[in-house]
């Protein structure tokens, strides 16, 4: 990754919580985050006592950097830059805003092991980053696992101690901590597959290109832009489509595991009620929530299987 410290943790969510705590973010602080990420990005912010402030997303399903400034207040401490579904967010703009406004950049790189932005690996672009090793992520274990990564020596030392009860040694604790360690057996699994992650992400990119090419010219299917100099980890392959729910049923009926990640944007979740957002606040995230579909794109698919997905989508819109 090109960072000095990788600190194992028991989940990606806890890695995010640890990252926020290492930056001393807590009650009274605000963290800017996109309205269409996985629940854990926001859950972690709330878990440390801070307030999530949502920002709309762009056509790549990443945070729209043009909307960040308007979301900043005197209480903002950090921008959480999410590699949502493996997509590299616009780091040049994000880090420029953070530098100018004296904010930290926390990467939620949970789904993005193997991703890169301008040749720099996911996890090396912010002040601190969190990875997940859940079975749905490119580097995965046989259950839950995660890691916090940073080049900050002091933060690293604090993290290693805090995630291990605050123990200086067996008999003395330096401060009150918790147990958020990575299980040894899971570390063995992660080590075992570590060298395969690069080739797997290569294969996911190949499959994404095949799906992109195969779906080109279908007017009901809109593929996101794919800017150059970025390596998407393709944890999920997502496109926007018309008649989404009908398509999902049709694909499932034809043996294709189509899914929606996710049908309700975070600001409209029941859990977000006290944050005071309303329908219409984030029009891009809201439109995408009604149009996105995830098609199978994992590394073990054969080209024939990928082509079957393409043919089935095409058949649906020709009927
Ligand atoms: C998977 C994921 C998480 C949470 O990781 P867990 O290991 O499941 O706790 C957080 N954020 C994003 C964007 C994710 O994709």
Short mmCIF file of C-alpha atoms and ligand atoms in Angstrom, two decimals:
data_model
loop_
_atom_site.label_atom_id
_atom_site.label_comp_id
_atom_site.label_asym_id
_atom_site.label_seq_id
_atom_site.Cartn_x
_atom_site.Cartn_y
_atom_site.Cartn_z
CA UNK A 1 0.00 0.00 0.00
CA UNK A 2 2.93 2.36 0.47
CA UNK A 3 1.89 3.20 4.03
CA UNK A 4 3.94 2.57 7.17
CA UNK A 5 1.37 0.83 9.37
CA UNK A 6 -1.33 -1.79 8.82
CA UNK A 7 -3.19 -2.61 12.03
CA UNK A 8 -5.52 -5.59 11.93
CA UNK A 9 -9.02 -5.23 13.35
CA UNK A 10 -11.98 -7.54 13.73
CA UNK A 11 -14.21 -5.88 11.08
CA UNK A 12 -14.16 -3.07 8.52
CA UNK A 13 -16.73 -1.21 10.60
CA UNK A 14 -14.46 -1.34 13.64
CA UNK A 15 -11.55 -0.25 11.44
CA UNK A 16 -13.59 2.88 10.59
CA UNK A 17 -14.43 3.45 14.26
CA UNK A 18 -10.75 3.03 15.17
CA UNK A 19 -9.71 5.46 12.41
CA UNK A 20 -12.18 8.11 13.64
CA UNK A 21 -11.08 7.63 17.24
CA UNK A 22 -7.40 7.82 16.31
CA UNK A 23 -8.15 11.29 14.89
CA UNK A 24 -9.94 12.15 18.16
CA UNK A 25 -13.23 12.70 16.34
CA UNK A 26 -16.23 12.47 18.65
CA UNK A 27 -19.14 14.35 20.20
CA UNK A 28 -19.74 17.79 18.70
CA UNK A 29 -17.79 16.99 15.51
CA UNK A 30 -19.14 16.60 11.99
CA UNK A 31 -17.91 14.29 9.27
CA UNK A 32 -18.89 14.75 5.64
CA UNK A 33 -19.88 11.57 3.81
CA UNK A 34 -21.82 10.63 0.68
CA UNK A 35 -25.53 9.83 0.93
CA UNK A 36 -25.27 6.51 -0.91
CA UNK A 37 -22.65 4.38 0.80
CA UNK A 38 -22.91 1.21 2.88
CA UNK A 39 -24.51 1.74 6.29
CA UNK A 40 -21.23 1.20 8.13
CA UNK A 41 -19.58 4.41 6.84
CA UNK A 42 -22.28 6.37 8.64
CA UNK A 43 -22.75 3.92 11.51
CA UNK A 44 -19.09 4.37 12.43
CA UNK A 45 -19.41 8.17 12.51
CA UNK A 46 -22.46 7.90 14.78
CA UNK A 47 -20.75 5.25 16.95
CA UNK A 48 -18.00 7.70 17.96
CA UNK A 49 -20.62 10.34 18.84
CA UNK A 50 -20.06 12.56 15.77
CA UNK A 51 -22.67 13.76 13.29
CA UNK A 52 -22.73 12.56 9.68
CA UNK A 53 -23.33 15.35 7.15
CA UNK A 54 -24.46 13.98 3.81
CA UNK A 55 -23.35 15.08 0.36
CA UNK A 56 -24.86 14.00 -2.95
CA UNK A 57 -22.97 11.64 -5.23
CA UNK A 58 -21.84 11.84 -8.84
CA UNK A 59 -22.55 9.61 -11.84
CA UNK A 60 -19.76 7.24 -10.72
CA UNK A 61 -21.66 6.67 -7.43
CA UNK A 62 -18.81 8.45 -5.57
CA UNK A 63 -19.02 11.65 -3.48
CA UNK A 64 -19.56 14.69 -5.72
CA UNK A 65 -16.63 16.91 -4.71
CA UNK A 66 -18.44 19.99 -6.08
CA UNK A 67 -20.95 19.64 -3.21
CA UNK A 68 -18.45 19.24 -0.37
CA UNK A 69 -17.71 22.91 0.40
CA UNK A 70 -21.39 23.71 0.93
CA UNK A 71 -21.61 20.95 3.56
CA UNK A 72 -18.73 22.25 5.69
CA UNK A 73 -19.40 24.07 8.96
CA UNK A 74 -17.25 25.21 11.87
CA UNK A 75 -17.74 21.75 13.36
CA UNK A 76 -16.51 19.74 10.36
CA UNK A 77 -13.42 17.71 11.25
CA UNK A 78 -13.08 15.28 8.38
CA UNK A 79 -14.19 14.21 4.94
CA UNK A 80 -14.86 10.50 4.68
CA UNK A 81 -13.86 9.56 1.13
CA UNK A 82 -15.58 6.27 0.37
CA UNK A 83 -14.38 3.85 -2.31
CA UNK A 84 -18.01 2.88 -2.65
CA UNK A 85 -18.27 -0.43 -4.57
CA UNK A 86 -14.53 -0.07 -5.31
CA UNK A 87 -14.82 3.23 -7.24
CA UNK A 88 -11.93 5.66 -6.61
CA UNK A 89 -13.41 9.00 -5.52
CA UNK A 90 -11.98 12.30 -6.88
CA UNK A 91 -9.01 12.51 -4.51
CA UNK A 92 -7.24 15.47 -6.12
CA UNK A 93 -10.26 17.69 -5.42
CA UNK A 94 -11.03 16.11 -2.02
CA UNK A 95 -7.51 16.47 -0.64
CA UNK A 96 -7.31 20.04 -1.97
CA UNK A 97 -10.49 21.01 -0.08
CA UNK A 98 -9.24 19.21 3.04
CA UNK A 99 -5.87 20.98 2.90
CA UNK A 100 -7.46 24.39 2.41
CA UNK A 101 -10.01 23.88 5.21
CA UNK A 102 -7.67 22.02 7.55
CA UNK A 103 -9.71 18.79 7.59
CA UNK A 104 -8.64 15.18 7.80
CA UNK A 105 -9.37 12.75 4.96
CA UNK A 106 -10.50 9.34 6.17
CA UNK A 107 -10.66 6.76 3.42
CA UNK A 108 -13.41 4.21 3.72
CA UNK A 109 -11.50 1.81 1.50
CA UNK A 110 -13.41 -1.14 2.97
CA UNK A 111 -14.39 -2.71 -0.38
CA UNK A 112 -11.37 -1.51 -2.36
CA UNK A 113 -8.23 -3.57 -1.70
CA UNK A 114 -6.41 -3.54 -5.03
CA UNK A 115 -7.92 -0.24 -6.19
CA UNK A 116 -5.79 2.80 -7.09
CA UNK A 117 -6.04 6.49 -7.93
CA UNK A 118 -3.33 7.96 -10.18
CA UNK A 119 -1.16 4.93 -9.42
CA UNK A 120 -1.53 5.31 -5.65
CA UNK A 121 -3.14 2.35 -3.87
CA UNK A 122 -6.45 2.61 -2.05
CA UNK A 123 -5.62 3.32 1.57
CA UNK A 124 -2.61 5.53 0.83
CA UNK A 125 -4.42 8.73 -0.21
CA UNK A 126 -5.92 9.99 3.06
CA UNK A 127 -4.55 10.53 6.56
CA UNK A 128 -5.92 7.19 7.63
CA UNK A 129 -7.93 4.45 5.96
CA UNK A 130 -10.08 1.46 6.82
CA UNK A 131 -10.30 -1.86 4.99
CA UNK A 132 -12.74 -4.72 5.41
CA UNK A 133 -11.89 -8.40 4.90
CA UNK A 134 -15.50 -9.56 4.89
CA UNK A 135 -16.11 -12.37 2.37
CA UNK A 136 -17.67 -9.87 -0.09
CA UNK A 137 -14.45 -7.84 -0.39
CA UNK A 138 -11.47 -8.48 -2.70
CA UNK A 139 -9.12 -9.42 0.19
CA UNK A 140 -11.33 -11.60 2.36
CA UNK A 141 -11.18 -14.04 5.22
CA UNK A 142 -13.45 -16.83 6.49
CA UNK A 143 -15.68 -14.51 8.47
CA UNK A 144 -15.03 -10.98 9.63
CA UNK A 145 -11.78 -9.07 9.48
CA UNK A 146 -10.48 -5.60 8.79
CA UNK A 147 -7.50 -3.26 9.04
CA UNK A 148 -6.71 0.39 9.72
CA UNK A 149 -3.79 1.77 7.74
CA UNK A 150 -1.84 4.99 8.25
CA UNK A 151 1.63 6.47 7.95
CA UNK A 152 1.16 8.37 11.21
CA UNK A 153 3.46 6.68 13.75
CA UNK A 154 1.71 8.13 16.79
CA UNK A 155 -1.77 7.17 15.58
CA UNK A 156 -0.50 3.68 14.82
CA UNK A 157 0.93 3.19 18.29
CA UNK A 158 -2.30 4.44 19.89
CA UNK A 159 -4.38 2.15 17.63
CA UNK A 160 -2.36 -0.96 18.43
CA UNK A 161 -2.71 -0.29 22.14
CA UNK A 162 -6.37 0.79 22.12
CA UNK A 163 -7.60 -2.20 20.06
CA UNK A 164 -5.85 -4.45 22.61
CA UNK A 165 -7.44 -3.24 25.89
CA UNK A 166 -4.98 -0.36 26.21
CA UNK A 167 -2.42 -2.90 27.41
CA UNK A 168 1.22 -1.85 27.78
CA UNK A 169 1.99 -5.40 28.78
CA UNK A 170 0.08 -8.26 30.38
CA UNK A 171 -0.16 -6.55 33.78
CA UNK A 172 -0.44 -2.84 33.00
CA UNK A 173 -2.83 -0.77 30.96
CA UNK A 174 -1.86 2.67 29.65
CA UNK A 175 -5.48 3.75 29.10
CA UNK A 176 -8.93 2.17 28.81
CA UNK A 177 -9.21 0.31 25.54
CA UNK A 178 -11.27 -2.35 23.83
CA UNK A 179 -10.75 -5.67 22.07
CA UNK A 180 -11.03 -5.01 18.34
CA UNK A 181 -8.21 -7.33 17.30
CA UNK A 182 -8.05 -9.35 14.09
CA UNK A 183 -8.38 -13.06 14.92
CA UNK A 184 -5.16 -14.97 14.29
CA UNK A 185 -6.86 -17.63 12.22
CA UNK A 186 -8.33 -14.95 9.93
CA UNK A 187 -4.91 -13.34 9.56
CA UNK A 188 -3.62 -16.70 8.31
CA UNK A 189 -6.41 -16.82 5.70
CA UNK A 190 -5.69 -13.25 4.59
CA UNK A 191 -1.96 -13.97 4.26
CA UNK A 192 -2.77 -17.06 2.23
CA UNK A 193 -4.71 -15.15 -0.45
CA UNK A 194 -2.87 -11.81 -0.32
CA UNK A 195 -0.90 -12.43 -3.54
CA UNK A 196 -4.06 -13.40 -5.41
CA UNK A 197 -5.88 -10.12 -4.80
CA UNK A 198 -4.05 -8.27 -7.62
CA UNK A 199 -4.90 -10.89 -10.27
CA UNK A 200 -8.48 -11.15 -8.95
CA UNK A 201 -8.98 -7.40 -9.27
CA UNK A 202 -7.45 -7.61 -12.78
CA UNK A 203 -10.03 -10.25 -13.66
CA UNK A 204 -12.86 -8.17 -12.17
CA UNK A 205 -11.73 -5.26 -14.35
CA UNK A 206 -11.69 -7.54 -17.40
CA UNK A 207 -15.22 -8.72 -16.64
CA UNK A 208 -16.38 -5.12 -16.11
CA UNK A 209 -14.97 -4.14 -19.51
CA UNK A 210 -16.73 -7.13 -21.09
CA UNK A 211 -20.04 -6.13 -19.46
CA UNK A 212 -19.52 -2.47 -20.46
CA UNK A 213 -18.86 -3.44 -24.08
CA UNK A 214 -21.71 -5.95 -24.20
CA UNK A 215 -24.23 -3.46 -22.83
CA UNK A 216 -23.12 -0.61 -25.07
CA UNK A 217 -25.90 0.55 -27.36
CA UNK A 218 -28.70 -0.58 -25.05
CA UNK A 219 -30.44 2.79 -24.48
CA UNK A 220 -32.13 1.62 -21.26
CA UNK A 221 -28.75 0.88 -19.64
CA UNK A 222 -26.46 3.73 -18.54
CA UNK A 223 -22.92 2.77 -17.57
CA UNK A 224 -21.04 5.15 -15.24
CA UNK A 225 -18.09 7.15 -16.57
CA UNK A 226 -14.75 5.34 -16.21
CA UNK A 227 -12.11 8.06 -15.86
CA UNK A 228 -8.55 7.07 -16.85
CA UNK A 229 -5.72 6.69 -14.32
CA UNK A 230 -8.03 5.02 -11.82
CA UNK A 231 -8.23 1.41 -10.88
CA UNK A 232 -11.70 0.46 -9.71
CA UNK A 233 -11.56 -2.60 -7.44
CA UNK A 234 -15.00 -3.59 -8.83
CA UNK A 235 -16.28 -5.03 -5.59
CA UNK A 236 -19.63 -4.48 -7.33
CA UNK A 237 -20.45 -3.89 -11.00
CA UNK A 238 -23.32 -1.37 -11.07
CA UNK A 239 -25.22 0.28 -13.91
CA UNK A 240 -28.36 2.45 -14.00
CA UNK A 241 -31.30 0.95 -15.85
CA UNK A 242 -34.90 1.63 -16.74
CA UNK A 243 -37.64 -0.59 -15.27
CA UNK A 244 -35.12 -1.73 -12.67
CA UNK A 245 -37.30 -3.88 -10.42
CA UNK A 246 -38.77 -5.72 -13.39
CA UNK A 247 -35.29 -6.36 -14.80
CA UNK A 248 -34.07 -7.71 -11.45
CA UNK A 249 -36.99 -10.17 -11.32
CA UNK A 250 -36.35 -11.23 -14.93
CA UNK A 251 -32.62 -11.80 -14.30
CA UNK A 252 -33.26 -13.79 -11.13
CA UNK A 253 -35.87 -15.84 -13.01
CA UNK A 254 -33.16 -16.65 -15.53
CA UNK A 255 -30.66 -17.77 -12.92
CA UNK A 256 -28.66 -14.53 -12.69
CA UNK A 257 -28.07 -13.16 -9.20
CA UNK A 258 -28.92 -9.47 -9.75
CA UNK A 259 -29.12 -7.26 -6.66
CA UNK A 260 -29.63 -3.65 -5.60
CA UNK A 261 -27.02 -1.88 -3.44
CA UNK A 262 -29.15 -0.14 -2.11
CA UNK A 263 -32.74 0.88 -2.82
CA UNK A 264 -32.99 3.50 -0.01
CA UNK A 265 -30.40 6.32 0.23
CA UNK A 266 -29.05 6.86 3.72
CA UNK A 267 -30.66 10.27 4.38
CA UNK A 268 -34.10 8.68 3.83
CA UNK A 269 -33.50 5.72 6.15
CA UNK A 270 -35.63 5.53 9.30
CA UNK A 271 -32.34 5.70 11.26
CA UNK A 272 -31.59 9.15 9.75
CA UNK A 273 -34.84 10.77 10.85
CA UNK A 274 -33.32 12.86 13.64
CA UNK A 275 -30.72 14.27 11.22
CA UNK A 276 -33.49 16.28 9.60
CA UNK A 277 -33.08 15.49 5.91
CA UNK A 278 -35.97 15.27 3.46
CA UNK A 279 -36.80 13.72 0.13
CA UNK A 280 -35.33 15.86 -2.66
CA UNK A 281 -32.20 16.86 -0.68
CA UNK A 282 -29.89 14.62 -2.74
CA UNK A 283 -31.49 14.17 -6.16
CA UNK A 284 -28.67 12.16 -7.77
CA UNK A 285 -28.50 9.61 -4.94
CA UNK A 286 -32.31 9.39 -4.93
CA UNK A 287 -32.56 8.84 -8.68
CA UNK A 288 -29.77 6.27 -8.63
CA UNK A 289 -31.42 4.40 -5.76
CA UNK A 290 -34.35 3.75 -8.11
CA UNK A 291 -32.19 2.85 -11.14
CA UNK A 292 -29.10 0.97 -9.95
CA UNK A 293 -28.67 -2.74 -10.43
CA UNK A 294 -25.67 -4.87 -9.51
CA UNK A 295 -24.77 -7.56 -12.04
CA UNK A 296 -22.51 -10.54 -11.22
CA UNK A 297 -18.88 -9.51 -11.74
CA UNK A 298 -16.72 -11.65 -9.45
CA UNK A 299 -13.40 -13.15 -10.47
CA UNK A 300 -14.57 -16.75 -10.80
CA UNK A 301 -17.12 -16.13 -13.57
CA UNK A 302 -16.35 -17.55 -17.01
CA UNK A 303 -16.66 -15.37 -20.11
CA UNK A 304 -19.65 -17.52 -21.15
CA UNK A 305 -21.39 -16.68 -17.89
CA UNK A 306 -20.69 -12.98 -18.38
CA UNK A 307 -22.03 -13.18 -21.95
CA UNK A 308 -25.16 -14.93 -20.68
CA UNK A 309 -25.82 -11.94 -18.39
CA UNK A 310 -25.34 -9.55 -21.33
CA UNK A 311 -27.65 -11.56 -23.61
CA UNK A 312 -30.31 -11.82 -20.92
CA UNK A 313 -30.31 -8.05 -20.25
CA UNK A 314 -30.51 -7.40 -24.00
CA UNK A 315 -33.35 -9.91 -24.36
CA UNK A 316 -35.30 -8.20 -21.55
CA UNK A 317 -35.26 -4.80 -23.29
CA UNK A 318 -36.06 -6.28 -26.73
CA UNK A 319 -39.26 -7.98 -25.54
C1 LIG B 1 -18.08 -3.61 3.61
C2 LIG B 1 -18.05 -2.19 3.88
C3 LIG B 1 -17.95 -1.69 5.18
C4 LIG B 1 -18.00 -2.55 6.42
O1 LIG B 1 -17.12 -3.60 6.51
P1 LIG B 1 -17.43 -4.82 7.50
O2 LIG B 1 -16.15 -5.60 7.50
O3 LIG B 1 -18.57 -5.57 6.93
O4 LIG B 1 -17.72 -4.26 8.85
C5 LIG B 1 -17.86 -0.32 5.35
N1 LIG B 1 -17.90 0.52 4.32
C6 LIG B 1 -18.00 0.09 3.05
C7 LIG B 1 -18.03 1.08 1.93
C8 LIG B 1 -18.10 -1.28 2.78
O5 LIG B 1 -18.25 -1.70 1.52
#
